[in-house]
Short mmCIF file of C-alpha atoms in Angstrom, two decimals:
data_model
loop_
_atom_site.label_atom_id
_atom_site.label_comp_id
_atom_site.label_asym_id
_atom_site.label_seq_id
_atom_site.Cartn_x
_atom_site.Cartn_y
_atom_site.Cartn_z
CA UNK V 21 -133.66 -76.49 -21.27
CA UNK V 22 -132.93 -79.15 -23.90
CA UNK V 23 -131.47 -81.28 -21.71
CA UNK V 24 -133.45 -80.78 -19.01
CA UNK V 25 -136.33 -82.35 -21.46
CA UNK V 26 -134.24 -85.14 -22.64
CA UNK V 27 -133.69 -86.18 -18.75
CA UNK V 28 -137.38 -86.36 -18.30
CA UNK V 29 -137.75 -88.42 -21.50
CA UNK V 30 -135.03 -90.95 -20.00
CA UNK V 31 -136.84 -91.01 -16.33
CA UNK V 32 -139.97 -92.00 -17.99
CA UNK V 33 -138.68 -94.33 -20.41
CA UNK V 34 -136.81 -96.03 -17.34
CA UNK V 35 -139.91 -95.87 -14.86
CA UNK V 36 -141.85 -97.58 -18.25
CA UNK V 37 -138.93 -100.26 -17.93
CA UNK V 38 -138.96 -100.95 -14.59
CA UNK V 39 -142.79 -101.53 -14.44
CA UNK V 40 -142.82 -104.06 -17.28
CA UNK V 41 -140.56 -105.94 -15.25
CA UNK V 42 -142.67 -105.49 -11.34
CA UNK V 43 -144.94 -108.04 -10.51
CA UNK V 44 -148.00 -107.28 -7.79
CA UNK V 45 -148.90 -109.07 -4.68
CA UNK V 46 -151.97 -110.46 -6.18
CA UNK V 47 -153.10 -110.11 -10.13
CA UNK V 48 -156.56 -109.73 -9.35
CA UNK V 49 -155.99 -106.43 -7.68
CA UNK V 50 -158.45 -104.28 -9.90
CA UNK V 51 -158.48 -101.02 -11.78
CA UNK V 52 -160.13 -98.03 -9.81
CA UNK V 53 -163.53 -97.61 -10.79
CA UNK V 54 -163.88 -94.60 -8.31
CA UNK V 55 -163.49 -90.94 -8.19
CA UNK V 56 -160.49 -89.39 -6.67
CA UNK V 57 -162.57 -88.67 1.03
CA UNK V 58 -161.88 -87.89 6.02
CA UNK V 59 -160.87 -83.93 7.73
CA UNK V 60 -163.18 -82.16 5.47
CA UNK V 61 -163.48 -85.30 3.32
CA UNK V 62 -166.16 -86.37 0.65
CA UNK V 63 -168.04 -89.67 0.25
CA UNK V 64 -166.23 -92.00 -1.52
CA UNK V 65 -167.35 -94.25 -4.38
CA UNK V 66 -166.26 -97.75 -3.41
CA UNK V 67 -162.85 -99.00 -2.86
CA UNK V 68 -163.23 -102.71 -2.29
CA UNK V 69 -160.64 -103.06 -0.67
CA UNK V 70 -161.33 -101.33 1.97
CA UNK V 71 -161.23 -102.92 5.60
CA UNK V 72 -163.19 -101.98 8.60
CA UNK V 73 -161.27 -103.19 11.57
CA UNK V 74 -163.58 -103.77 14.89
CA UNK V 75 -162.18 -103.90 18.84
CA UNK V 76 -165.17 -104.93 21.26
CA UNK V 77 -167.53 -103.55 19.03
CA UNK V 78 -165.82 -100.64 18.33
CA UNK V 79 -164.15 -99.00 15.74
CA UNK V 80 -160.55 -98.72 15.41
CA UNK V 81 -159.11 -98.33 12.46
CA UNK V 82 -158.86 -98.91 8.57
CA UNK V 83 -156.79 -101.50 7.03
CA UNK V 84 -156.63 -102.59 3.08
CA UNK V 85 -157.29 -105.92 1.42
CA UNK V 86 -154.42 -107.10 -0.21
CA UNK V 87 -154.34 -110.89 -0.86
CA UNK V 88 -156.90 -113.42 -0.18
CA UNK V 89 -156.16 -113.95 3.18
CA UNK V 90 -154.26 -110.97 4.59
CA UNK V 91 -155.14 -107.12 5.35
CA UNK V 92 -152.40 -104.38 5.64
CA UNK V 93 -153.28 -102.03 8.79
CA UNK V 94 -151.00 -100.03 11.07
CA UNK V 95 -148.88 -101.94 13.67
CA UNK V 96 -150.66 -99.42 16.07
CA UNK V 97 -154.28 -100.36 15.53
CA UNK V 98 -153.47 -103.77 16.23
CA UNK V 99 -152.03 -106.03 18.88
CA UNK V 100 -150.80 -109.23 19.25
CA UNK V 101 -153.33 -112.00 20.16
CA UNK V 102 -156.08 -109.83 20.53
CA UNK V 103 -159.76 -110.41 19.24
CA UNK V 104 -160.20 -108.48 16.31
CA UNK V 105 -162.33 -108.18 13.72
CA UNK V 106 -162.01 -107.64 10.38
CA UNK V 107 -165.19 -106.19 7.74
CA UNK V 108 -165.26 -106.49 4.11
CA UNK V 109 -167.23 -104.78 2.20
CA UNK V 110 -168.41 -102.13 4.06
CA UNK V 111 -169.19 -98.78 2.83
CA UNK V 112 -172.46 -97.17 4.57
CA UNK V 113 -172.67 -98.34 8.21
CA UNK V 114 -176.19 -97.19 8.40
CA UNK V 115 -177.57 -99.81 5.69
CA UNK V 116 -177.23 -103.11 4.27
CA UNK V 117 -178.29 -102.30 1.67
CA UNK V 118 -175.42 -100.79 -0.13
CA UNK V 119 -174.64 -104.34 -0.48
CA UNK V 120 -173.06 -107.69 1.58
CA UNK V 121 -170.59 -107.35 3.64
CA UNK V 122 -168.22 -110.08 5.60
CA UNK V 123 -166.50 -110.66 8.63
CA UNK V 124 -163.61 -112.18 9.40
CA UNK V 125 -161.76 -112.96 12.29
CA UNK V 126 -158.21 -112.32 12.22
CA UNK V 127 -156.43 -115.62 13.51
CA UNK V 128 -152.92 -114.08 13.37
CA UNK V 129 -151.19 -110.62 14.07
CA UNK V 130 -148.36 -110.09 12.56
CA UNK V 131 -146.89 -107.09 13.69
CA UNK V 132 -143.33 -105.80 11.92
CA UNK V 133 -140.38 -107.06 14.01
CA UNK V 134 -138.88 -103.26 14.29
CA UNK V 135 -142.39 -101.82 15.34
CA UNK V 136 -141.46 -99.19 17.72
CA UNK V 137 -144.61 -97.67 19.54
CA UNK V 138 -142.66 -94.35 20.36
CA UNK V 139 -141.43 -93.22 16.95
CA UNK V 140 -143.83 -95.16 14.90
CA UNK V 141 -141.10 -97.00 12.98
CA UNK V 142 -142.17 -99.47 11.00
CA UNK V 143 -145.47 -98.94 11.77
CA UNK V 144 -147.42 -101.72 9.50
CA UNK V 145 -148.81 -105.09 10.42
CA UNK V 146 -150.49 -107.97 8.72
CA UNK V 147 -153.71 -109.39 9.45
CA UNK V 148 -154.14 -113.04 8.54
CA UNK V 149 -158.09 -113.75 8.50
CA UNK V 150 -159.62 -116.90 9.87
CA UNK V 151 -160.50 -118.07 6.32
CA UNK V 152 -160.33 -117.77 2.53
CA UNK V 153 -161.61 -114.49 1.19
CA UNK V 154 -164.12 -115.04 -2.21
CA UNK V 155 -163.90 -111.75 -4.02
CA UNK V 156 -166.82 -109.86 -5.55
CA UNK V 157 -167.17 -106.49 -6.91
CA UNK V 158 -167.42 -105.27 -3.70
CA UNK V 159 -164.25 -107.24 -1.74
CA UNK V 160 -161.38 -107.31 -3.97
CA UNK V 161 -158.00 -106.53 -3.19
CA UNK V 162 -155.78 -103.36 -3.61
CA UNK V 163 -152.79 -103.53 -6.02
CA UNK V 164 -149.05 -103.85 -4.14
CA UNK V 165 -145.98 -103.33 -6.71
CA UNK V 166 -143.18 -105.42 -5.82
CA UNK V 167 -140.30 -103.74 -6.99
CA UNK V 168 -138.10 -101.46 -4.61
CA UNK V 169 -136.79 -99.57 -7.06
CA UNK V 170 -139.82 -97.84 -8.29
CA UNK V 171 -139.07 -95.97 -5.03
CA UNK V 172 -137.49 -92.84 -6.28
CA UNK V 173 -140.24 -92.64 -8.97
CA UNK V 174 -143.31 -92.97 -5.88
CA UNK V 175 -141.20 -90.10 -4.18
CA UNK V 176 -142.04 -87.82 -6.97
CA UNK V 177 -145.53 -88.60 -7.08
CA UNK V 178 -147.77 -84.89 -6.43
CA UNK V 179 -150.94 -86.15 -5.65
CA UNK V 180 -152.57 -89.35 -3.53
CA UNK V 181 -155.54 -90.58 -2.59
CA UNK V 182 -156.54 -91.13 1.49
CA UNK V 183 -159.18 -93.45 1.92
CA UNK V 184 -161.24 -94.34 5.10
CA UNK V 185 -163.58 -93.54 8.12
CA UNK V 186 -161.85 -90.58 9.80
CA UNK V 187 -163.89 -87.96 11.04
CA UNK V 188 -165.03 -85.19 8.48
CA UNK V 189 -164.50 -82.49 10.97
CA UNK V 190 -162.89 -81.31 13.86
CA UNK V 191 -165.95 -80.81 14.93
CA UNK V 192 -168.09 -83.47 14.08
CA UNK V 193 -168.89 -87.07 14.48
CA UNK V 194 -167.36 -90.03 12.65
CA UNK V 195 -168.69 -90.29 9.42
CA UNK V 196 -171.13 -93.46 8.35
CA UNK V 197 -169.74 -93.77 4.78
CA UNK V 198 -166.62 -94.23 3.58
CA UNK V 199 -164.85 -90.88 2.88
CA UNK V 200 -161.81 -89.91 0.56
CA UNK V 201 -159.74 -86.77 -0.29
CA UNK V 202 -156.51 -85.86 -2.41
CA UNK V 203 -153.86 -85.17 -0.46
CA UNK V 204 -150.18 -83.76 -1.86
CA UNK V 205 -147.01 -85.27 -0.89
CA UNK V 206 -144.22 -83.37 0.88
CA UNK V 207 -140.85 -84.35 1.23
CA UNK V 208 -139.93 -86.33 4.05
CA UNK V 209 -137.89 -83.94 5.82
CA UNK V 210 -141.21 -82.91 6.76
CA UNK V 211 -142.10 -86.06 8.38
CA UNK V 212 -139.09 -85.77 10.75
CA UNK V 213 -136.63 -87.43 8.61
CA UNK V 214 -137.66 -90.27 8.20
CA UNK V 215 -137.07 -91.73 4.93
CA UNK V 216 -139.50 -95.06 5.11
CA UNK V 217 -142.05 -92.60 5.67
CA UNK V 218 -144.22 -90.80 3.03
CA UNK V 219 -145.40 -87.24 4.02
CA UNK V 220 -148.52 -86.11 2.95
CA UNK V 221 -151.51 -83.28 3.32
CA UNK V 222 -153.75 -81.28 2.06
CA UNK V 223 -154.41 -77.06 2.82
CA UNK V 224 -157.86 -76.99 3.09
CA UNK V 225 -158.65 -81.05 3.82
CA UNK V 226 -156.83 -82.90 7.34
CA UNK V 227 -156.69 -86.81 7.48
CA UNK V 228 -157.72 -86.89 11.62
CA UNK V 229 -158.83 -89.09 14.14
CA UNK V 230 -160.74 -92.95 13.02
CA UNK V 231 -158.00 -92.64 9.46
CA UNK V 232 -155.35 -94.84 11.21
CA UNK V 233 -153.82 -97.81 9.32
CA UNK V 234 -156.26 -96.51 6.25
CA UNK V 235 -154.65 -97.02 2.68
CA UNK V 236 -152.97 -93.76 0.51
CA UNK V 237 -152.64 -94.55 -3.26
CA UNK V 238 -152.49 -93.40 -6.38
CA UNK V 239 -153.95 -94.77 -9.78
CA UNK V 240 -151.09 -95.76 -12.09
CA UNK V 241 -150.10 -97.06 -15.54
CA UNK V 242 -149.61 -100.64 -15.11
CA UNK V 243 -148.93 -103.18 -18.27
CA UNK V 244 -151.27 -101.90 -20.83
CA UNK V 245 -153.87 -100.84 -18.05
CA UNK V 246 -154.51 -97.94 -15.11
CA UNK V 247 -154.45 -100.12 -11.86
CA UNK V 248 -154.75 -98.42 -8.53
CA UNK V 249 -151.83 -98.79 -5.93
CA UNK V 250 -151.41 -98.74 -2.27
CA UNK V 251 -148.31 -96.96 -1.16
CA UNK V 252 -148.98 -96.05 2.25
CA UNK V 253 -150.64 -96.62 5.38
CA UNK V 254 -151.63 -94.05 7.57
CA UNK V 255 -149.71 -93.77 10.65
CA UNK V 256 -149.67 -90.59 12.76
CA UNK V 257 -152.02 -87.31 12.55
CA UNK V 258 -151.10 -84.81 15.40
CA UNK V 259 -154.03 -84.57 17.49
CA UNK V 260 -154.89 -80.97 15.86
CA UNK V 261 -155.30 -82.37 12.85
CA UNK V 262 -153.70 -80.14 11.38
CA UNK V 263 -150.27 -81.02 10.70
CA UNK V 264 -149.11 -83.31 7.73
CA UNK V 265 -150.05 -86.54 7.62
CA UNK V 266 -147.28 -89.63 8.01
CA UNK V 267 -147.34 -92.53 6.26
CA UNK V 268 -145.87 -95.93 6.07
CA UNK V 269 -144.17 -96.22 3.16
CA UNK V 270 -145.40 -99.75 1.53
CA UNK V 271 -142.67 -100.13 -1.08
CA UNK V 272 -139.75 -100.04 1.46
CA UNK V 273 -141.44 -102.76 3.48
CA UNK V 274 -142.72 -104.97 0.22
CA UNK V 275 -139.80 -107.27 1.40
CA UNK V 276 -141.39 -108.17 4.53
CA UNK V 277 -145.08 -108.08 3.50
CA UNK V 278 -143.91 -111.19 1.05
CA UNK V 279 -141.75 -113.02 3.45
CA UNK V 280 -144.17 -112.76 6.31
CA UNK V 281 -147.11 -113.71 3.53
CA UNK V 282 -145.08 -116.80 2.32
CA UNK V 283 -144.33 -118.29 5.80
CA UNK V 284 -147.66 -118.32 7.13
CA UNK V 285 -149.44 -118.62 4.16
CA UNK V 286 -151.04 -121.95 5.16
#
């Protein structure tokens, strides 16, 4: 027992060390200033980071904020060349008065080179909008740790949070404010073995149809301060909704999110 404890004293002290030493996508990703919503979901405080993507007027997807000109979304909810629109800001589609929101076109797609449509493999893709993002309380990016090797520490995390749009119900409409909802993580042997994914769910609440490309994170202790973290995108719910949710695991593709940021940057 003894030196079971002492183990656990060493894993934290080298997760503390290996955080000191990660740096973030963008700095002015904020602290969560919401309560840890989708199937049988709640309404979410704001998360503004959130992104409201928009096909011919439609809704098809959620995506996340994550630098000044670029959303993370699904590869899936996205295609190359295609008009899309991206909203910022958004959090009750019924009003305007919940405060401003923005759209943006997004001038590039850039889809991950490995994409595959059939297994959902590297499902992830970045949006690069037509123009400069100004942040506000209410647009403001989510935090992205750049260090692979917090890896093995993410994998033990219990507990994330699913943000988005996704229907509430089975049996019911898509919801007109933003919804979020704990969900556990499993391990991924659960996801089909597949070890870039993260594997997630909840008993009594299912992530279902509209919650594609929509961000899963978790608040953590960040240099002196309790940021909140993206690390996943949701990828695949069976049609049931049911089943556990699959996500794309962000930290495993941190590599290309920053070389495909840095080469089209400008």
């Amino acid at each position: 027992m003894k030196s079971v404890k002492v183990l656990q004293v060493l894993s934290i002290i080298l997760f503390l060390k290996i955080v000191e030493s990660t740096k973030l996508v963008d700095n002015k990703c904020i602290p969560p200033n919401f309560a840890p919503r989708i199937i049988g979901g709640h309404n979410a405080r704001r998360a503004p980071w959130m992104a409201y993507l928009i096909r011919n007027g439609g809704f098809v997807g959620g995506g996340s904020l994550i630098a000044y000109r670029f959303v993370l979304t699904a590869a899936h909810c996205s295609k190359p060349n295609e008009a899309l629109i991206v909203r910022l800001g958004e959090y009750d589609l019924t009003t305007t008065r919940d405060g401003k929101t923005e759209d943006f076109r997004a001038m590039n797609i850039y889809r991950h080179p490995y994409y595959n449509a059939v297994t959902q493999v590297n499902d992830i893709a970045l949006l690069k909008l037509d123009r400069p993002v100004i942040y506000s309380a209410t647009i403001r990016p989510i935090c992205i740790l750049l260090n692979a090797g917090l890896r093995p520490f993410i994998k033990a995390i219990r507990k994330f949070t699913l943000t988005g749009w996704g229907q509430v119900s089975r049996y019911h409409r898509m919801p007109t404010k933003l919804q979020q909802m704990t969900v556990r993580q499993y391990k991924y042997r659960h996801c089909y073995n597949q070890p870039e994914k993260l594997c997630a769910s909840n008993p009594a609440q299912f992530a279902c149809k509209g919650d594609s490309g929509s961000p899963l994170g978790a608040p953590m202790y960040f240099n002196g301060t309790t940021i909140f973290a993206l690390f996943g995108v949701a990828s695949t719910v069976t049609a049931n909704c049911k089943a556990y949710g699959i996500y794309t695991d962000i930290l495993h593709h941190t590599p290309w999110i920053v070389e495909t940021m840095q080469q089209h940057w400008f």
